[in-house]
Coordinates of C-alpha atoms in Angstrom, one line a residue:
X10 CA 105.1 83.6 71.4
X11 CA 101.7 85.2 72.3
X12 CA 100.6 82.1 74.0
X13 CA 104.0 82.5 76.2
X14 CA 103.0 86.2 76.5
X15 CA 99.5 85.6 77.9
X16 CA 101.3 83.2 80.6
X17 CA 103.5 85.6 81.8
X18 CA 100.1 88.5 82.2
X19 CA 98.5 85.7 83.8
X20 CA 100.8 85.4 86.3
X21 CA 100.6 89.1 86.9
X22 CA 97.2 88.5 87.4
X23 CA 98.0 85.9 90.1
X24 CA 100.3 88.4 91.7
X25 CA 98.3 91.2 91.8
X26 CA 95.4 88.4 93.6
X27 CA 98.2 87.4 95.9
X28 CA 98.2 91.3 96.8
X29 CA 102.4 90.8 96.6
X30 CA 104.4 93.9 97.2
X31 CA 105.6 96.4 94.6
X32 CA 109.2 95.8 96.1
X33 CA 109.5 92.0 95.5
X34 CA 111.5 90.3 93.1
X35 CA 108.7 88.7 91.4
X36 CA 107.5 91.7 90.1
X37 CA 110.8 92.6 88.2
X38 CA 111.5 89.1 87.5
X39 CA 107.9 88.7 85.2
X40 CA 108.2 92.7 83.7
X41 CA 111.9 92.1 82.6
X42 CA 110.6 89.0 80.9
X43 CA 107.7 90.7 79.4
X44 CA 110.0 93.8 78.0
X45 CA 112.1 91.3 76.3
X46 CA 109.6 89.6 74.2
X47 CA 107.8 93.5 73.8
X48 CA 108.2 92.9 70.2
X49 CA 106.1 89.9 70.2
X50 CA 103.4 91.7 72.5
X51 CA 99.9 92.0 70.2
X52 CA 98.2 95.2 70.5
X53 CA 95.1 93.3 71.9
X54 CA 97.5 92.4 75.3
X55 CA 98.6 96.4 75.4
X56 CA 95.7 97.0 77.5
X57 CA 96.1 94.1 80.1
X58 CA 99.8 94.9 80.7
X59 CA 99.7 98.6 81.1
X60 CA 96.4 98.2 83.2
X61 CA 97.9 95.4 85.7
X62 CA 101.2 97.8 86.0
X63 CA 98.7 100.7 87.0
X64 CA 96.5 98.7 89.7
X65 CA 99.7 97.5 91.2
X66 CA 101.7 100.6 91.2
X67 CA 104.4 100.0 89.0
X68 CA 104.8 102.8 87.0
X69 CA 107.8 104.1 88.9
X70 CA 109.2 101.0 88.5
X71 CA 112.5 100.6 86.2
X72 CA 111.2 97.6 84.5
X73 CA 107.8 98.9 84.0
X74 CA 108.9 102.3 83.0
X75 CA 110.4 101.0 80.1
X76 CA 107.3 98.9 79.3
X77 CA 104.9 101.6 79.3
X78 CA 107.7 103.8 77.5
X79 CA 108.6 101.2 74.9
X80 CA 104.2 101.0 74.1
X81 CA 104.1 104.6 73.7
X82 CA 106.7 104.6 70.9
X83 CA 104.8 101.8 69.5
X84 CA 101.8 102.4 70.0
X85 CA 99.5 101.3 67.1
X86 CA 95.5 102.0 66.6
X87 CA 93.9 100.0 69.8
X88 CA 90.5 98.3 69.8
X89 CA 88.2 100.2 71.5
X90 CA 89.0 100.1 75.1
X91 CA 87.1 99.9 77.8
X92 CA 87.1 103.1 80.5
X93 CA 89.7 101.2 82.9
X94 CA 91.7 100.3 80.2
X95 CA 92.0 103.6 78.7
X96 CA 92.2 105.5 82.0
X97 CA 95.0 103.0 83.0
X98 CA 96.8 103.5 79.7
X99 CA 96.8 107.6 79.7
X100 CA 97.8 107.4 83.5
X101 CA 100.7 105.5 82.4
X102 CA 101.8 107.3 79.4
X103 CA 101.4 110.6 81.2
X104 CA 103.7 109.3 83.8
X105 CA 106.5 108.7 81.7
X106 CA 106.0 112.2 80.1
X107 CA 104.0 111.2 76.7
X108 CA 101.0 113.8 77.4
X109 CA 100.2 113.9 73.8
X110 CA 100.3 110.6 73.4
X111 CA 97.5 110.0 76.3
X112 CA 95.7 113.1 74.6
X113 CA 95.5 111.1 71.1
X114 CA 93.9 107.8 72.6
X115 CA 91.2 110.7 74.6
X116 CA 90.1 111.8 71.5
X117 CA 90.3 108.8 69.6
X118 CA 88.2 107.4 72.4
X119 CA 85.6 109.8 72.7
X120 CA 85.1 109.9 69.0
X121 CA 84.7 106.6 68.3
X122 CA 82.9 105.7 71.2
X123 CA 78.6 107.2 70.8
X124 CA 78.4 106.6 74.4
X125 CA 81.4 107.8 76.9
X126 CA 80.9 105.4 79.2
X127 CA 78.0 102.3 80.6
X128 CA 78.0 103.3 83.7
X129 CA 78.5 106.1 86.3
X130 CA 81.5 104.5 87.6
X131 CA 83.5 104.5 84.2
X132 CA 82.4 108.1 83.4
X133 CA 83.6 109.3 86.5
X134 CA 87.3 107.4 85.3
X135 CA 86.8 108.9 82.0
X136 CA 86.6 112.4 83.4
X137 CA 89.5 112.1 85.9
X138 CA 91.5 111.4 83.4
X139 CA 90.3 114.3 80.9
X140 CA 91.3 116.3 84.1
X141 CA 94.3 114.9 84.7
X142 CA 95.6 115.5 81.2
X143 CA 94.1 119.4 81.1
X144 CA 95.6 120.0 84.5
X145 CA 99.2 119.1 82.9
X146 CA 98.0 121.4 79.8
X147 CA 97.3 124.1 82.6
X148 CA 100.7 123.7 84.0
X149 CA 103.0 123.4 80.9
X150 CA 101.5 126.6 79.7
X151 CA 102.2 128.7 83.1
X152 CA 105.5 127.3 83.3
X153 CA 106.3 128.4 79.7
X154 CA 107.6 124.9 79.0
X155 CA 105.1 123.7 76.2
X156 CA 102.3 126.0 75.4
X157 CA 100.1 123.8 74.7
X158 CA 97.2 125.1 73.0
X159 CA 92.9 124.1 74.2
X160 CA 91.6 123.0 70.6
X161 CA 87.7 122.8 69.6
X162 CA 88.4 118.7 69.7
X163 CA 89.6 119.4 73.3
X164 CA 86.7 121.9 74.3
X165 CA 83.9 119.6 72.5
X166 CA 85.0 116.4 74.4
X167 CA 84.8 118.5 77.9
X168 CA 82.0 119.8 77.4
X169 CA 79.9 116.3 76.1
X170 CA 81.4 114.4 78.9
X171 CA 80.0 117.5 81.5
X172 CA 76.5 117.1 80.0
X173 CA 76.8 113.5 80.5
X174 CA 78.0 113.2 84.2
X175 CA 74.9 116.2 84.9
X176 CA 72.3 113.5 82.7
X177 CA 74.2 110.8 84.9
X178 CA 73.8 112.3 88.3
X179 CA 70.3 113.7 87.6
X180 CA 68.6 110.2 86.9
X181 CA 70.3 109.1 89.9
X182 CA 68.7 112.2 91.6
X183 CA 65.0 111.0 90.6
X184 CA 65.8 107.2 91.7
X185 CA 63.7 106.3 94.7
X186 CA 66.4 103.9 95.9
X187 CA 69.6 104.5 96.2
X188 CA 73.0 102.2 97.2
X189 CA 75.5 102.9 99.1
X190 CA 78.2 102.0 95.9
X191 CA 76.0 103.4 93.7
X192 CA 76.0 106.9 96.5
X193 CA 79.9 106.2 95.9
X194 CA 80.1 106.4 92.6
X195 CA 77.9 109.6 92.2
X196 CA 80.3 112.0 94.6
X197 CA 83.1 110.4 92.4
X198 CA 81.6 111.9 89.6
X199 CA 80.2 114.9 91.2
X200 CA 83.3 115.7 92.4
X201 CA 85.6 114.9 89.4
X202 CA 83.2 116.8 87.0
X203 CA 83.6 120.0 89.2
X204 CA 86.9 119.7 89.3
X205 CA 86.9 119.5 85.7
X206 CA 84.5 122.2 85.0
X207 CA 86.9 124.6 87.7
X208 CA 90.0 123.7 85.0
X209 CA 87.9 124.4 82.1
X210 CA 86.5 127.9 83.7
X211 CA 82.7 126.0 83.3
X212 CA 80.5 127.0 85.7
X213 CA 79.4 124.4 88.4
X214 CA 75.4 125.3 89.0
X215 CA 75.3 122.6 85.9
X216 CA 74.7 119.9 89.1
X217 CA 72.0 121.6 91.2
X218 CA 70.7 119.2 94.1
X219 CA 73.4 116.5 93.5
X220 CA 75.8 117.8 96.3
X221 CA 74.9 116.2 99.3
X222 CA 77.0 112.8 97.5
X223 CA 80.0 114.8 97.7
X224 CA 81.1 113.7 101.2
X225 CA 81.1 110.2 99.5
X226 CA 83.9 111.0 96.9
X227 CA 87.1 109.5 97.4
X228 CA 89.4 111.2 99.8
X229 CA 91.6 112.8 96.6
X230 CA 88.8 113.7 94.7
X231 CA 87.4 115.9 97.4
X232 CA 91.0 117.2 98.2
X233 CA 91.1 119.0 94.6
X234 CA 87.2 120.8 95.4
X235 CA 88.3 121.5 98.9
X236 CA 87.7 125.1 98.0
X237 CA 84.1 124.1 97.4
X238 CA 83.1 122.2 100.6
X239 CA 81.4 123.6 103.5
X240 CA 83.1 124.0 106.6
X241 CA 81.4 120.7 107.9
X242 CA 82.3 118.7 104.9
X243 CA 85.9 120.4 105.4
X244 CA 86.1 119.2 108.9
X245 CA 85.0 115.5 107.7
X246 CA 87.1 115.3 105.2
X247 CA 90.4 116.5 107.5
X248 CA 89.1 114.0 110.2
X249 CA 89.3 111.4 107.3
X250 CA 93.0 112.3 106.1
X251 CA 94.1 112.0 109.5
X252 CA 92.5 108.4 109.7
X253 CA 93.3 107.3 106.0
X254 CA 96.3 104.4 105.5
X255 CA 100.2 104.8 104.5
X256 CA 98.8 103.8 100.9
X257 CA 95.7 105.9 100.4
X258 CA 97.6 109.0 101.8
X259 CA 100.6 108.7 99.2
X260 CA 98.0 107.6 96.4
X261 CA 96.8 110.7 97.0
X262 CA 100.2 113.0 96.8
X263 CA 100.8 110.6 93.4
X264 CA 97.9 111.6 91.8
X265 CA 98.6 115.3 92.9
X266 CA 102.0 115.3 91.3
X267 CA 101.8 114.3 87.9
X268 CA 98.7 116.3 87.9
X269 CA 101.1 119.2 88.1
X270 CA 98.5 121.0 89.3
X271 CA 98.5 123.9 92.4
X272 CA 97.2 122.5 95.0
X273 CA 98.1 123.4 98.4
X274 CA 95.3 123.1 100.7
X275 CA 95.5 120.1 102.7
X276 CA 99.2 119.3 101.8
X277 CA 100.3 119.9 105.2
X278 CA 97.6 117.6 106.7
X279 CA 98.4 115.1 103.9
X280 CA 102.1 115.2 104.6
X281 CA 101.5 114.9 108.4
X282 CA 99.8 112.0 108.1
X283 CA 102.4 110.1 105.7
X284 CA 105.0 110.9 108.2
X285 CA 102.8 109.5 111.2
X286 CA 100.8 106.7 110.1
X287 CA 102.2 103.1 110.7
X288 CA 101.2 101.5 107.3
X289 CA 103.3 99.5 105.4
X290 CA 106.5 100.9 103.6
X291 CA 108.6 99.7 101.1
X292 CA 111.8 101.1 99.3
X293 CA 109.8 102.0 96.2
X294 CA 106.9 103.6 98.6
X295 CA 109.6 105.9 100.5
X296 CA 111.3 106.6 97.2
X297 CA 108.0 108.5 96.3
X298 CA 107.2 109.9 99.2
X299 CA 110.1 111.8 98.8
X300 CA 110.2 112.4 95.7
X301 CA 106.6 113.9 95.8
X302 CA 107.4 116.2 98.6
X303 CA 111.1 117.5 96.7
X304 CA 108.7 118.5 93.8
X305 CA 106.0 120.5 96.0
X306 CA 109.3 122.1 97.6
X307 CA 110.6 123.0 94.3
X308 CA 107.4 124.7 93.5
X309 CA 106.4 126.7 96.2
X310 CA 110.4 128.0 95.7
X311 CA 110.0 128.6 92.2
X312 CA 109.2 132.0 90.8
X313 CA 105.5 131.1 90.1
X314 CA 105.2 129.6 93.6
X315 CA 104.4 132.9 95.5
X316 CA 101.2 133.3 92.4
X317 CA 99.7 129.6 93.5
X318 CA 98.3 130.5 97.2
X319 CA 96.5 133.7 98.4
X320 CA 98.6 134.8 101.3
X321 CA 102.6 134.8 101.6
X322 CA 102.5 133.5 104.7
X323 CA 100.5 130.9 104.0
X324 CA 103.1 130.1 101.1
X325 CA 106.2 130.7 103.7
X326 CA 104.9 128.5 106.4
X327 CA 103.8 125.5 104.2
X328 CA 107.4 125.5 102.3
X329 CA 109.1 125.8 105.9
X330 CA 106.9 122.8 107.0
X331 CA 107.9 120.7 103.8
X332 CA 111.4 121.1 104.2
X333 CA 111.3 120.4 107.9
X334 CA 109.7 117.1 106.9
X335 CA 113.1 116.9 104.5
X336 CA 115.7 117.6 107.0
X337 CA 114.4 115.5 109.4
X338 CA 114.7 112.2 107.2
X339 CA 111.7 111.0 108.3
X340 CA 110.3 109.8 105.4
X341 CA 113.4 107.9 104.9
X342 CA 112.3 105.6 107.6
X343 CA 110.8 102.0 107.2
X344 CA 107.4 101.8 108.8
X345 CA 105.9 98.7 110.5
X346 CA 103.6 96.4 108.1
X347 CA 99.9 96.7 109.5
X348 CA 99.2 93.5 107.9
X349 CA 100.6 89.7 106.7
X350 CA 101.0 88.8 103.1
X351 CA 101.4 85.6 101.5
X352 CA 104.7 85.4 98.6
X353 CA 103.3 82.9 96.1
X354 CA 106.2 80.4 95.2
X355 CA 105.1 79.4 92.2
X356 CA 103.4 80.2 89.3

């Protein structure tokens, strides 16, 4: 059975190569026949499931839902994981609404584990995901829903991995030459470990002379420090949301939701650009959209919403400008395919 079970990853593998849509058959056709051998499914293969559902954007899915839901009522004691694999595996969990689940395998990580991560690149994954799961913490407890408490665990963890990422960046610093993925990978982690230390109320002058890599953060990274940027790197980031793909732009709004966190600068920009770009759009993709922009309605209405922005107006105008976006369906509409894809027949 766990030699039929490896198959049927490896043929995810060979989709996810293939670049197939998240809306094809294929996909439910291999994750239906993966949930119904989940009791056969080692804890070693865990790991390559959950991470291949992540890369390829099937958490929303039904099918992969219940996958990820089924592991976290399951879960046993992993191996230790590498940083993709355990970023991948609290993403998914916190999807389907086990955050203490993903907090666990954190701790359990960063305990067992004497160094966080090899390389800058798997710190700066490592850290997101400490954000993402404090930003939810952040949220629960001003919504009154689940208070959840910061521990010492929780405090000592965010503070080790800030005083990595500053060791990190300032050896990069004192390098004489520098690449452009290794540039990358430094305002990845310059930015994520602000926005970390802004959650945590650290203070930021922990990263002196490692700012000019911020302009090469990702697009979302920068989106969430956007208070932090100077107006030039303001005006390049804008100039990039208004350039950046159907995929990128709602990657973005994902990551934004289930961070639960409340952010409203750039969401009009972001939103404008999901309704204009011509990128590729499938049921699932327009499913999200939407759903995304019913939540960020929902919260600039709700009672706290008038406490997340500094000006009512601002607050007025960017909830009129959502629900515009609503009434007008227009996210409801298929857009044209900017590129060819190849179905693989056979596997």
């Amino acid at each position: 059975m766990v030699a039929i079970i490896d198959a049927l990853i490896n043929s995810l593998g060979e989709l996810s190569k293939r670049k197939v849509k998240r809306s094809a058959h294929i996909w439910g056709s291999r994750l239906a026949q993966i949930y119904n051998r989940r009791k056969a499914i080692a804890p070693k293969q865990v790991p390559r499931i959950v991470r291949c559902i992540v890369d390829n954007r099937l958490e929303s899915h039904t099918k992969g839902r219940n996958i990820i839901q089924h592991f976290a009522n399951n879960l046993t004691q992993l191996e230790t994981l590498g940083n993709s694999d355990l970023a991948a595996l609290c993403y998914a969990f916190i999807v389907v609404g086990e955050d203490s689940i993903a907090r666990n395998l954190l701790q359990h990580h960063c305990k067992k584990t004497p160094s966080i991560a090899e390389n800058i690149q798997g710190l700066a994954e490592v850290i997101r995901t400490i954000a993402l799961v404090a930003s939810r913490q952040r949220a629960e407890k001003h919504s009154n829903q689940n208070n959840l408490k910061l521990t010492e665990e929780d405090t000592d963890i965010c503070d080790r991995v800030l005083e990595e990422a500053a060791n990190r960046l300032r050896t990069l610093q004192h390098g004489i030459n520098t690449s452009c993925s290794e540039c990358a990978a430094a305002g990845e982690l310059l930015a994520e470990s602000l926005f970390l230390s802004q959650l945590r109320n650290r203070s930021d002058s922990v990263f002196p002379g490692a700012y000019h890599w911020i302009e090469d953060a990702p697009i979302g990274s920068r989106v969430r420090i956007s208070h932090l940027l100077s107006n030039d790197q303001k005006l390049i980031l804008e100039k990039q949301i208004a350039a950046a793909t159907y995929a990128e732009t709602l990657s973005v709004l994902r990551y934004i939701y289930h961070m639960r966190h409340n952010q409203q600068t750039h969401l009009q920009q972001l939103f404008t650009r999901l309704c204009a770009t011509t990128g590729q759009s499938t049921r699932m993709c327009r499913a999200e959209a939407n759903e995304t922009l019913d939540h960020f309605i929902r919260t600039l209405q709700s009672p706290h919403g008038h406490k997340r922005v500094h000006s009512n107006d601002i607050n007025k105008a960017l909830l009129e400008y959502l629900i515009g976006i609503r009434r007008s369906g227009v996210l409801n509409r298929g857009h044209v395919s900017s590129h060819r894809w190849n179905y693989p027949v056979m596997f």
